[in-house]
PDB file of C-alpha atoms in Angstrom:
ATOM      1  CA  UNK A1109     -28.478  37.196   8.599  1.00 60.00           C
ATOM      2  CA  UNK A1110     -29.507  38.034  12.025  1.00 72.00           C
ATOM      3  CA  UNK A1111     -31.295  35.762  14.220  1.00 71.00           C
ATOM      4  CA  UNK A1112     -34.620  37.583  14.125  1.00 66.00           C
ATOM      5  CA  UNK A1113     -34.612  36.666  10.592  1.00 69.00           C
ATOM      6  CA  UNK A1114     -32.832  32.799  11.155  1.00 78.00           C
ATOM      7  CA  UNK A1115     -34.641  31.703  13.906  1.00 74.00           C
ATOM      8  CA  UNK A1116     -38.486  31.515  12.119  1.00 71.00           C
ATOM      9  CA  UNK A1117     -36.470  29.458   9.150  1.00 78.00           C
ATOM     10  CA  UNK A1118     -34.316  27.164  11.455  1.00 82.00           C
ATOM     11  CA  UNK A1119     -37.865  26.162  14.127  1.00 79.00           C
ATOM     12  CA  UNK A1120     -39.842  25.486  10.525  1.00 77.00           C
ATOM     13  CA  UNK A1121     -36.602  23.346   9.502  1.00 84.00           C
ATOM     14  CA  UNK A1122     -36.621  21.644  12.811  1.00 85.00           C
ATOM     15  CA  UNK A1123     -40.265  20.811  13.206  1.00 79.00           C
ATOM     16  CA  UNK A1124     -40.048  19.301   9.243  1.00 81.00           C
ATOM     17  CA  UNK A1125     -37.777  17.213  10.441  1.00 85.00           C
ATOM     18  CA  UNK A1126     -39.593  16.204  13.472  1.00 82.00           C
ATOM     19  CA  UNK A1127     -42.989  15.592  11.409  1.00 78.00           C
ATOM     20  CA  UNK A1128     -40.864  13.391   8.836  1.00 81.00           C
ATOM     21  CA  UNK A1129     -38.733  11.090  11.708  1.00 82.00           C
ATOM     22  CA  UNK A1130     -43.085  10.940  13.784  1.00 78.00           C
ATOM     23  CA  UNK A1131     -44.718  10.074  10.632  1.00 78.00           C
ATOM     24  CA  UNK A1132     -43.190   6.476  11.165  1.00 80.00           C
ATOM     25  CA  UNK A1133     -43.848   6.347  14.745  1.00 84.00           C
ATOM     26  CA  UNK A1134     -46.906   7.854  15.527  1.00 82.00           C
ATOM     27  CA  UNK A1135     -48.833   9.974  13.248  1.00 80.00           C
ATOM     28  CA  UNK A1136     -50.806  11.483  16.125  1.00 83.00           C
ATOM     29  CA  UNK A1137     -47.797  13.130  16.988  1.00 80.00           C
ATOM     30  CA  UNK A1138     -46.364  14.135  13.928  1.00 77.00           C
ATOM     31  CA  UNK A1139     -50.026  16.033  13.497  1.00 79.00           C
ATOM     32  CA  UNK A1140     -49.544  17.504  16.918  1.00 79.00           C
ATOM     33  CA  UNK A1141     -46.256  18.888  15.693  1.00 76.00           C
ATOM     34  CA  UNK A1142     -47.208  19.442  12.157  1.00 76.00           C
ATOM     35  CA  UNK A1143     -49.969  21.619  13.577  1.00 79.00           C
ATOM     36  CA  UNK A1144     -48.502  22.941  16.534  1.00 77.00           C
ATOM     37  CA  UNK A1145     -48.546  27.164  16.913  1.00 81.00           C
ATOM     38  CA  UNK A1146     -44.956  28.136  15.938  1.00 77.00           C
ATOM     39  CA  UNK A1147     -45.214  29.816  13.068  1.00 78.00           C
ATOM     40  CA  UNK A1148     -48.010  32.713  14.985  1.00 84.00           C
ATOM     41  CA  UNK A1149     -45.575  33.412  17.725  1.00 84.00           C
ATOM     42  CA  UNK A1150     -42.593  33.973  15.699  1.00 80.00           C
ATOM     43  CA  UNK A1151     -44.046  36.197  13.296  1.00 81.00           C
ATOM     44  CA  UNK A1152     -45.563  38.008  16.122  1.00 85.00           C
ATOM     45  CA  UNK A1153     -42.041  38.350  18.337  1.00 81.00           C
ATOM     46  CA  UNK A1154     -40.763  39.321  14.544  1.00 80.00           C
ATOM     47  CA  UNK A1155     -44.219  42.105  14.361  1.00 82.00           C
ATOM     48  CA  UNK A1156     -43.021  42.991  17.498  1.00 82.00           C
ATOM     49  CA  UNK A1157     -39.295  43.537  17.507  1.00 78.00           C
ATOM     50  CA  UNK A1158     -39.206  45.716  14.263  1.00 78.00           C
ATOM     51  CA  UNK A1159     -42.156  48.039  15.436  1.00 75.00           C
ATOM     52  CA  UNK A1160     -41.489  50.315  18.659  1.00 76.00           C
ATOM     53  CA  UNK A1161     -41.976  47.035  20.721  1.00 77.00           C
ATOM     54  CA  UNK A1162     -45.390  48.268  22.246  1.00 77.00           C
ATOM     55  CA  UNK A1163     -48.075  45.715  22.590  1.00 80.00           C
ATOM     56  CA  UNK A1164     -50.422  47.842  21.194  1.00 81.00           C
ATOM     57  CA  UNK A1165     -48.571  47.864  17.354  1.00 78.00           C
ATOM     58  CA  UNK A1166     -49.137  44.160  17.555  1.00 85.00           C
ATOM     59  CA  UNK A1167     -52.375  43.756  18.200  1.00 88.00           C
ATOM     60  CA  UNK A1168     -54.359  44.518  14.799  1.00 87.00           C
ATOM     61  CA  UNK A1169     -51.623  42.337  13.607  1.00 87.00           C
ATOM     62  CA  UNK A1170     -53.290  39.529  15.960  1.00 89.00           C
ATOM     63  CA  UNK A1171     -56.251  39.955  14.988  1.00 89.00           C
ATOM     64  CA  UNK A1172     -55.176  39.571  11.403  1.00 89.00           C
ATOM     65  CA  UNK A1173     -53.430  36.046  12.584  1.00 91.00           C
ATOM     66  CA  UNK A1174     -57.285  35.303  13.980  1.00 92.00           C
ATOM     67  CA  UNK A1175     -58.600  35.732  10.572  1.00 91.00           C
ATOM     68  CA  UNK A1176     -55.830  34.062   9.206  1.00 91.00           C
ATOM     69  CA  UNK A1177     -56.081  30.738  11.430  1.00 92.00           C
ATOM     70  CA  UNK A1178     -60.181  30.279  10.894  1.00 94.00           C
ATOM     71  CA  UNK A1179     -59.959  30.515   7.126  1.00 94.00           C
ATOM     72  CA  UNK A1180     -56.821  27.844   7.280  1.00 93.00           C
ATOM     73  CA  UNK A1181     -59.322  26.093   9.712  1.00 95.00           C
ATOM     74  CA  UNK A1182     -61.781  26.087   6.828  1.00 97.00           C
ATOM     75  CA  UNK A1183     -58.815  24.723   4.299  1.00 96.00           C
ATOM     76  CA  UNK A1184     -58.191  22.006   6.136  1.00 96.00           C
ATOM     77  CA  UNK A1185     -62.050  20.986   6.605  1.00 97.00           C
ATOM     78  CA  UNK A1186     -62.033  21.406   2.504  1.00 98.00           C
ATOM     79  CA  UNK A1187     -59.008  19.004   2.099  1.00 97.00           C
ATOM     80  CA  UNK A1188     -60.615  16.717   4.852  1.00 97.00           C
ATOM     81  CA  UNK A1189     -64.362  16.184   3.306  1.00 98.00           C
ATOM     82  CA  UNK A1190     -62.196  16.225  -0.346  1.00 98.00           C
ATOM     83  CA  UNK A1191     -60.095  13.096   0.778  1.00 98.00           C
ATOM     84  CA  UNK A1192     -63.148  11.712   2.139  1.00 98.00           C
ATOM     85  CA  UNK A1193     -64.868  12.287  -1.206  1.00 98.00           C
ATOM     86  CA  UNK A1194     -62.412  10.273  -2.784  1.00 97.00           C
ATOM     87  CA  UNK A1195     -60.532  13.274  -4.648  1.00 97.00           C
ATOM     88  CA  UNK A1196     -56.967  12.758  -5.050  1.00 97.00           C
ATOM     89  CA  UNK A1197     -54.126  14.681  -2.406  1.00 96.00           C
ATOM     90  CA  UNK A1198     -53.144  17.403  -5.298  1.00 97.00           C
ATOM     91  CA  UNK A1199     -56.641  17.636  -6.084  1.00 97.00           C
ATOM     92  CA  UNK A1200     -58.248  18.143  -2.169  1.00 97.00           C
ATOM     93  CA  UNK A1201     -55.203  20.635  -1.828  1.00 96.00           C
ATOM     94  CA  UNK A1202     -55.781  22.752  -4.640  1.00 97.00           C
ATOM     95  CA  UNK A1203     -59.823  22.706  -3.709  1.00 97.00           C
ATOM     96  CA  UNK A1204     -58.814  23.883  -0.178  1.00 97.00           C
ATOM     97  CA  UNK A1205     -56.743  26.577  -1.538  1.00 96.00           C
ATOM     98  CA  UNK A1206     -59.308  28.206  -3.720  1.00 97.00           C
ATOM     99  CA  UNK A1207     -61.858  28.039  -0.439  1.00 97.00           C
ATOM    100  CA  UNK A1208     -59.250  29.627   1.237  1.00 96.00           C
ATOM    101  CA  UNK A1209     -58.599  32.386  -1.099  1.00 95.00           C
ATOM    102  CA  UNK A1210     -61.939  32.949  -1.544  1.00 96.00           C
ATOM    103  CA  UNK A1211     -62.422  33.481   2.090  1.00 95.00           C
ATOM    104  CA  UNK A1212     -59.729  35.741   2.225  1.00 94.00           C
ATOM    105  CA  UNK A1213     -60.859  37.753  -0.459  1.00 94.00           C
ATOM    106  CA  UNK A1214     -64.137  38.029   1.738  1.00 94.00           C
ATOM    107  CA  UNK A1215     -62.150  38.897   4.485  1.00 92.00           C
ATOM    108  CA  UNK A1216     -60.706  41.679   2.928  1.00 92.00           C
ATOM    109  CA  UNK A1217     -64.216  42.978   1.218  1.00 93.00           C
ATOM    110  CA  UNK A1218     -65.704  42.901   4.429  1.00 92.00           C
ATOM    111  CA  UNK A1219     -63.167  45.005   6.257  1.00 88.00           C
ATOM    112  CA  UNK A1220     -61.717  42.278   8.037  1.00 86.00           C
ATOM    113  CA  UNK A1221     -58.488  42.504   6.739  1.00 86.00           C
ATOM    114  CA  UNK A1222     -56.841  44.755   5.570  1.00 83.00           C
ATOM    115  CA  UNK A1223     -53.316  46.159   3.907  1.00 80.00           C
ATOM    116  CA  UNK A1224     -51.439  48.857   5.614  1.00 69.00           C
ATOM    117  CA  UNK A1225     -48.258  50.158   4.923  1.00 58.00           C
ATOM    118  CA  UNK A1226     -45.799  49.971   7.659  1.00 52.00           C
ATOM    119  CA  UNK A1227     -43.683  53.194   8.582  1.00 46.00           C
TER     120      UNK A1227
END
C-alpha cells in the first residue's frame, strides 16, 4: 500500500480517536474535530495526484464535493430537527439518509452531478 492510498485511512483513524478521547472532555471540540474538512482535501490531493496533476482535472471534481457538502448539510439538519422530535439516534440517522439520497438523486436529475468515467 502506498501512502496516497494509507494516508486518507490513517488521518480518519486518527481523528476517531481524537473525537472518542474529546467526547469526555469537551464535546465542542470533539464536534470541531468530528466535523473538521479532512476528508475533502485528501480526496482532492488523491483526485489530483492520479490525474495529470493540473488544477483544471480537479475542479468539476470540486464542484461535485460542493454538492456533496450542502446535501450532508441538509442530513445533518434532518438528524438535528429528528432528535429534537424525539425520534430515536438509529431512527433520525436513517431519516437523514433517505433526505440525503433523495437529494442526491435530484442532484443527479438536475445535471448537477454527474458520473464520468475516468481515463
Amino acid at each position: 500500500m502506498n501512502i496516497q492510498k494509507f494516508l486518507p485511512v490513517a488521518t480518519s483513524i486518527v481523528i476517531i480517536l481524537i473525537v472518542a478521547v474529546l467526547r469526555e472532555k469537551s464535546r465542542t471540540l470533539a464536534a470541531i474535530f468530528g466535523t473538521m474538512p479532512i476528508n475533502m482535501p485528501l480526496a482532492m490531493w488523491l483526485v489530483y495526484s492520479s490525474s495529470d496533476q493540473n488544477t483544471a482535472t480537479i475542479t468539476p471534481f470540486t464542484g461535485s464535493l460542493i454538492t456533496g457538502l450542502l446535501t450532508s448539510v441538509v442530513w445533518l439538519l434532518v438528524v438535528y430537527v429528528s432528535l429534537r422530535l424525539g425520534f430515536g439516534l438509529l431512527t433520525a440517522i436513517l431519516s437523514g439518509y433517505i433526505v440525503w439520497g433523495i437529494l442526491i438523486a435530484f442532484a443527479f436529475w438536475f445535471g448537477l452531478l454527474s458520473i464520468s468515467r475516468i481515463q
